[in-house]
Short mmCIF file of N, CA and C in Angstrom, two decimals:
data_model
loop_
_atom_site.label_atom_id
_atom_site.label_comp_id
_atom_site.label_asym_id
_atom_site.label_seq_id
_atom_site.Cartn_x
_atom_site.Cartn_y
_atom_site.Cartn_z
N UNK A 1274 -19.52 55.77 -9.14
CA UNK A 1274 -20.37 56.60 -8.31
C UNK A 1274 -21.80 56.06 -8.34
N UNK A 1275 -22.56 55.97 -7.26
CA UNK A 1275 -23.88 55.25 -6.92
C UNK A 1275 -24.52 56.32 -7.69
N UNK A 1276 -25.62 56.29 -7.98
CA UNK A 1276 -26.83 57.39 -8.84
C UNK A 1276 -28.08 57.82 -7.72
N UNK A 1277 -27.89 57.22 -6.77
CA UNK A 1277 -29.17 56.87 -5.45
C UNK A 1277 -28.46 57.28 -4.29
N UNK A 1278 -28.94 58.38 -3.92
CA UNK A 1278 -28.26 58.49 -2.43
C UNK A 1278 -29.52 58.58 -1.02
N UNK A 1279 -29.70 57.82 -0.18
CA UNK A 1279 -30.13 57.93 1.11
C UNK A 1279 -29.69 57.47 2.42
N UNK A 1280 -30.16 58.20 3.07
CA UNK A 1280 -29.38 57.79 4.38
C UNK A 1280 -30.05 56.59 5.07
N UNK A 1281 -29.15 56.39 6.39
CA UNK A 1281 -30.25 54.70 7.03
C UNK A 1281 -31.39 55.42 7.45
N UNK A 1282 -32.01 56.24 8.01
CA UNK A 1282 -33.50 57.03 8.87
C UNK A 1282 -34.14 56.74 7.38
N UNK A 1283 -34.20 57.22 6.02
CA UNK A 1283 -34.83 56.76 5.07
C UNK A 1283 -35.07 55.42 4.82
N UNK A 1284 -33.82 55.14 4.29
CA UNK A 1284 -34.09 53.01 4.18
C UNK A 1284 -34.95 52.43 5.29
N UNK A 1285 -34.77 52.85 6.68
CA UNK A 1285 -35.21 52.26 7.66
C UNK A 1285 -36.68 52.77 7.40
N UNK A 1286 -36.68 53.67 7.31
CA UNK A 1286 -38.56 54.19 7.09
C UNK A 1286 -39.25 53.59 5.75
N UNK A 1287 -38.62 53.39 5.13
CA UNK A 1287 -39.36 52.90 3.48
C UNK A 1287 -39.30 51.62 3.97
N UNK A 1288 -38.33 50.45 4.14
CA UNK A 1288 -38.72 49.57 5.07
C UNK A 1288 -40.22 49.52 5.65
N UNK A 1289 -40.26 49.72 6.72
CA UNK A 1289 -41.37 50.03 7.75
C UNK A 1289 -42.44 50.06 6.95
N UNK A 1290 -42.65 50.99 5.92
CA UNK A 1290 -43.73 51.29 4.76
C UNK A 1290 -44.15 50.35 3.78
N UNK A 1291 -42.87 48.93 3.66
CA UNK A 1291 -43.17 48.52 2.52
C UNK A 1291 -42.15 47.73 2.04
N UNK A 1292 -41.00 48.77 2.04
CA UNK A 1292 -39.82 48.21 1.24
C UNK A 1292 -39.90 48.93 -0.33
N UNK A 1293 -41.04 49.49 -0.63
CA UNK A 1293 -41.19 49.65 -1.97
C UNK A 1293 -41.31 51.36 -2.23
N UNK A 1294 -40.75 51.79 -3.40
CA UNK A 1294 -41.09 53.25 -3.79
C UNK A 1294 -41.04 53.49 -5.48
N UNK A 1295 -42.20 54.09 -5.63
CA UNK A 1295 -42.23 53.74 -6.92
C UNK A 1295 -42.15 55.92 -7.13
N UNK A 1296 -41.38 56.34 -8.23
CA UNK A 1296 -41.47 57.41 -8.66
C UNK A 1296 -42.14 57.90 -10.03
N UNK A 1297 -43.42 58.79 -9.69
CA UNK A 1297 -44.25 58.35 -11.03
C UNK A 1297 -43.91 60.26 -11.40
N UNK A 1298 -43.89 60.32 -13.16
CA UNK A 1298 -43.89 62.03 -13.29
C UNK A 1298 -45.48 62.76 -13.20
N UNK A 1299 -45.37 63.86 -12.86
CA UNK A 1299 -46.62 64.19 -12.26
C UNK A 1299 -46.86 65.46 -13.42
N UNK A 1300 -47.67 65.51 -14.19
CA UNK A 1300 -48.39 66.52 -15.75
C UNK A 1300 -49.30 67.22 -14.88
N UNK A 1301 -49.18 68.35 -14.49
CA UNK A 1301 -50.55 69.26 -14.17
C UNK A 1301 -51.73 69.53 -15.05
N UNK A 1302 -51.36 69.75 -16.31
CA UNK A 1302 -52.33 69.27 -17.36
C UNK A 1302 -52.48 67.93 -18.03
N UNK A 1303 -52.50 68.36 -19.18
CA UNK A 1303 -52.31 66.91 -20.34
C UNK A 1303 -51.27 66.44 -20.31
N UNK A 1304 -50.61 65.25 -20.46
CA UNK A 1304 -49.05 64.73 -20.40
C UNK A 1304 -48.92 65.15 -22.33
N UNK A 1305 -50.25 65.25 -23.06
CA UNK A 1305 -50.09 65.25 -24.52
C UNK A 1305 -49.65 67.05 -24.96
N UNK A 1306 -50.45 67.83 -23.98
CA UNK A 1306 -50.07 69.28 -24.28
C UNK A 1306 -48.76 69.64 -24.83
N UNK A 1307 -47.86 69.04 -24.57
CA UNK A 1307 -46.48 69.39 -24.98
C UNK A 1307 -45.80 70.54 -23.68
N UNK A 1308 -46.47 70.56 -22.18
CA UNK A 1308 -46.02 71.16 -21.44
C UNK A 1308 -44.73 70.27 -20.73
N UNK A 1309 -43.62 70.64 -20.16
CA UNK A 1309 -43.00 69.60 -19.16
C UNK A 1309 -43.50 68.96 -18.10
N UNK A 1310 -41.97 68.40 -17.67
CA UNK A 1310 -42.32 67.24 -16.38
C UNK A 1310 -42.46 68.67 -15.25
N UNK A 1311 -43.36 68.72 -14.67
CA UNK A 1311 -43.65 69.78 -12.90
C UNK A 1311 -43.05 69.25 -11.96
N UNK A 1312 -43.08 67.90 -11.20
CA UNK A 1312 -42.73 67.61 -10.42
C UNK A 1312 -42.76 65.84 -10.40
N UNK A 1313 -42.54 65.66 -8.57
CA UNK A 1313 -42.33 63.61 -8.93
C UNK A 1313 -43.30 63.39 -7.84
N UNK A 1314 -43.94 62.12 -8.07
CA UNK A 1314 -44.94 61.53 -6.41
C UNK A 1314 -44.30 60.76 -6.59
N UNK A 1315 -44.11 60.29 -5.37
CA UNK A 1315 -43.70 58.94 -4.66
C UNK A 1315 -44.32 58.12 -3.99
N UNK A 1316 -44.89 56.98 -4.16
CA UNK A 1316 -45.30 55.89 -3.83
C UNK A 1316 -44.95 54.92 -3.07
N UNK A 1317 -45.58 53.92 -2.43
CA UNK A 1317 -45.28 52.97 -1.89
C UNK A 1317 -45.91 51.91 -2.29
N UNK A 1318 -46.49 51.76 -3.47
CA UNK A 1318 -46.41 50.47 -4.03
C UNK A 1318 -46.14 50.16 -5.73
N UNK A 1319 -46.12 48.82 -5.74
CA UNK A 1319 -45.23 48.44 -6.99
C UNK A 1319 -45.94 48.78 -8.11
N UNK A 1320 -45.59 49.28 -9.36
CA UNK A 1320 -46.91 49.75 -10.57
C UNK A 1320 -47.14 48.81 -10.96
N UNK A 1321 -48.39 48.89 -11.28
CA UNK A 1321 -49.62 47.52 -11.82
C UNK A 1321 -48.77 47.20 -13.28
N UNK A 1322 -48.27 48.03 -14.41
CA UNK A 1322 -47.24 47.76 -15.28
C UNK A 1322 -46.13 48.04 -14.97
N UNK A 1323 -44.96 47.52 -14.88
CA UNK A 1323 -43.88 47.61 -14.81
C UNK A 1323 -42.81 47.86 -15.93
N UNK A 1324 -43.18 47.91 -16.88
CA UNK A 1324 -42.80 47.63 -18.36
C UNK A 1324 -42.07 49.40 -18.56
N UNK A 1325 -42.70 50.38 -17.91
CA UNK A 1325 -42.44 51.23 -18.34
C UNK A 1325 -41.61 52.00 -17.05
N UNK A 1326 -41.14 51.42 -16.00
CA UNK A 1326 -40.51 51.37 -14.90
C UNK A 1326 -38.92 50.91 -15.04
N UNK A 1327 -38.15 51.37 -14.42
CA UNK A 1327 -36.75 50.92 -14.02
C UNK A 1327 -36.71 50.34 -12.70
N UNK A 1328 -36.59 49.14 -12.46
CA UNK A 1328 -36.63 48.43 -11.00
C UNK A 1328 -34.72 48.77 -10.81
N UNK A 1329 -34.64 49.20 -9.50
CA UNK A 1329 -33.45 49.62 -8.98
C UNK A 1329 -33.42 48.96 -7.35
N UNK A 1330 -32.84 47.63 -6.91
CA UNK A 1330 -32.44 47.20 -5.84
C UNK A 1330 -31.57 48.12 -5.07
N UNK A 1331 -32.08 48.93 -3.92
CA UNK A 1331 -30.94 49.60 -3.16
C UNK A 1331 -30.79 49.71 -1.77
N UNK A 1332 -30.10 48.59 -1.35
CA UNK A 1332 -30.06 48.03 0.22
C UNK A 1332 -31.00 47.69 0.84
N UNK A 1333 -31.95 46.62 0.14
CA UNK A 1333 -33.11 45.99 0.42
C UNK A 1333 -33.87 46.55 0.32
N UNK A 1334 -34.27 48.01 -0.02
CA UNK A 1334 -35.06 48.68 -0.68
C UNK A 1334 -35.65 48.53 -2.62
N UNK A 1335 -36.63 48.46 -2.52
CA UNK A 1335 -36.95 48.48 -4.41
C UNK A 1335 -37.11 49.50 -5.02
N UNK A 1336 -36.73 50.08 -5.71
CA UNK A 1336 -37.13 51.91 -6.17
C UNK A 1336 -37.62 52.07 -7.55
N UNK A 1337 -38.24 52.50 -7.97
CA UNK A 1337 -39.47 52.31 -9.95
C UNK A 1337 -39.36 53.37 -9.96
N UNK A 1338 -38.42 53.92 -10.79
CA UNK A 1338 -38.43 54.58 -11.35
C UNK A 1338 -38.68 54.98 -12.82
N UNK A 1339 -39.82 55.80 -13.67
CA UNK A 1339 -40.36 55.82 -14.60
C UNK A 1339 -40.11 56.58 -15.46
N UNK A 1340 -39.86 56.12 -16.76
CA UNK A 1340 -39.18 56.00 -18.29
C UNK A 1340 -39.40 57.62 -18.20
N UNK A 1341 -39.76 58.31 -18.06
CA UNK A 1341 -39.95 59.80 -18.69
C UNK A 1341 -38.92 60.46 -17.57
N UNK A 1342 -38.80 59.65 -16.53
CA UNK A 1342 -38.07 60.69 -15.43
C UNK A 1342 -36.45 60.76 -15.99
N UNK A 1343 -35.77 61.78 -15.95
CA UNK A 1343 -33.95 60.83 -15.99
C UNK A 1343 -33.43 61.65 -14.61
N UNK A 1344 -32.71 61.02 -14.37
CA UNK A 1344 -31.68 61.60 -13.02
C UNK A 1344 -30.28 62.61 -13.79
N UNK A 1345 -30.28 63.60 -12.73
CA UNK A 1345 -29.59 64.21 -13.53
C UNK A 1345 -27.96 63.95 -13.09
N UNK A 1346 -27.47 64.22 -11.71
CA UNK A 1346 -26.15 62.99 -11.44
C UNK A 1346 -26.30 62.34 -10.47
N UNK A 1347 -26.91 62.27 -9.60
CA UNK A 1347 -27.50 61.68 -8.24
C UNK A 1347 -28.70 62.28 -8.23
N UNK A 1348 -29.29 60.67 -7.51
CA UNK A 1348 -31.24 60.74 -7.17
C UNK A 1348 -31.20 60.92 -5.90
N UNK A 1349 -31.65 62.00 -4.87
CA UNK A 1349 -31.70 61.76 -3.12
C UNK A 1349 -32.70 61.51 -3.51
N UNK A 1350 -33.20 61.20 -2.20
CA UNK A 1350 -34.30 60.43 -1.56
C UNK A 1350 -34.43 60.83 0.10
N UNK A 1351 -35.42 61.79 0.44
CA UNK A 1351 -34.88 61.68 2.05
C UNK A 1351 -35.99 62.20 2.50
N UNK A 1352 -36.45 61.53 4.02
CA UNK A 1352 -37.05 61.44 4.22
C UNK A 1352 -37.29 63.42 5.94
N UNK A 1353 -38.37 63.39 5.58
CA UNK A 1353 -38.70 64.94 6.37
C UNK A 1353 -39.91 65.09 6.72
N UNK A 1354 -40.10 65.89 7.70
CA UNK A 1354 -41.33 66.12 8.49
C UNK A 1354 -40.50 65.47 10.06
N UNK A 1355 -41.93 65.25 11.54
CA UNK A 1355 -41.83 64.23 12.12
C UNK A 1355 -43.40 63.56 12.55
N UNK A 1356 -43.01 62.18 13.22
CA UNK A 1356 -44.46 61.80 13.71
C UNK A 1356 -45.02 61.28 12.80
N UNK A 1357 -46.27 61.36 12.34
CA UNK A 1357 -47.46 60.98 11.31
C UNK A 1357 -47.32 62.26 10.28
N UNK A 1358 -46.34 63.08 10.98
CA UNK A 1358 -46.08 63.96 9.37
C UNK A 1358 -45.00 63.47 8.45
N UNK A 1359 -44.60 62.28 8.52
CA UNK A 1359 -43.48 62.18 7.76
C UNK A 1359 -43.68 62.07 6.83
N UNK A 1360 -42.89 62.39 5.70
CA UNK A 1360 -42.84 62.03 4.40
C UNK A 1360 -41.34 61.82 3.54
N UNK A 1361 -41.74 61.18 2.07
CA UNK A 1361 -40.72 61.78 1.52
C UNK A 1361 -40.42 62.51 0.68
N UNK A 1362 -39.45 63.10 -0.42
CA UNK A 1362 -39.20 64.29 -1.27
C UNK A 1362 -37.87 63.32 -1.77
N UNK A 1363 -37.64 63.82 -3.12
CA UNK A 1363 -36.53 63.49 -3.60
C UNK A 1363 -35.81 64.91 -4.91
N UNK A 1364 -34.56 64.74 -5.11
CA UNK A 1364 -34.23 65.92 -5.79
C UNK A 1364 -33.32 65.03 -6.89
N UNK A 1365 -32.40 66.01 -7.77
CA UNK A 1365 -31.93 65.30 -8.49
C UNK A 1365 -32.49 64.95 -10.12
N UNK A 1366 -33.99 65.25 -10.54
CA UNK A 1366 -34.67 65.10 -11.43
C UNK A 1366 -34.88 65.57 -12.32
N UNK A 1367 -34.14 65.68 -13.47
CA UNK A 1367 -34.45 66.56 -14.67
C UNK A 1367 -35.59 67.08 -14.93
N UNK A 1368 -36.04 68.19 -15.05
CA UNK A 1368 -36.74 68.90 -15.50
C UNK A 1368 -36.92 70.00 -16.60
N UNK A 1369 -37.82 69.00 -17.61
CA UNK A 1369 -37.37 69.49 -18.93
C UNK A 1369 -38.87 69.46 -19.82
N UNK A 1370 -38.28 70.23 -21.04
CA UNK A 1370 -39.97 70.43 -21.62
C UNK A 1370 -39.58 69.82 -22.93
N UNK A 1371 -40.71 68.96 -23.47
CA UNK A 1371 -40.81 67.77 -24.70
C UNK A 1371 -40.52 68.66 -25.63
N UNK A 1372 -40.09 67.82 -26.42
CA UNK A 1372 -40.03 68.40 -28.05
C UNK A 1372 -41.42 68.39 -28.70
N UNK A 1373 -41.28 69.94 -29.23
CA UNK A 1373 -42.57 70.05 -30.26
C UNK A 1373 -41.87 70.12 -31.82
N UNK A 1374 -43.03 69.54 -32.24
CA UNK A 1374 -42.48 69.28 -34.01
C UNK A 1374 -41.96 70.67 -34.41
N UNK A 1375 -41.32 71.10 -35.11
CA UNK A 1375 -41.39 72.40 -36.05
C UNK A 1375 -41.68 72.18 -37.35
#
């Protein structure tokens, strides 16, 4: 079973954009607070470090996905809005809160 699911209107649009999508976790506060992951941004370009990224080839698309994120059984990816409102959203993303010492 693939872990990445999008349709061609996505590939074809990230294309157009780039080819590239990088998924970074997004901390409303401190990433140190010990609060969880809130949500994901998505990008269109490659991270300046990569080291802490998962590069994922998927039908000529590149996808970075980052060490703190995990997928929980499939990653969508899809693209919504229309016009100059488009964007994208993805689901699929664990959302979970760090371990604090006891």
């Amino acid at each position: 079973m693939n872990r990445i699911h999008m349709d061609k209107k996505t590939i074809s649009w990230i294309k157009k954009n780039g080819g590239i999508v990088t998924l970074h976790p997004f901390y409303p506060f401190s990433e140190k607070k010990q609060r969880g992951l809130v949500d994901v941004l998505l990008t269109f370009d490659k991270p300046d470090d990569d080291s802490c990224f998962e590069a994922i080839p998927f039908e000529g698309v590149h996808i970075y996905i980052h060490q703190d994120l995990h997928i929980k059984n499939q990653l969508k990816i899809r693209i919504s809005g229309f016009g100059p409102f488009q964007h994208l959203s993805c689901s699929g993303i664990k959302h979970f809160r760090k371990r604090t010492a006891v």
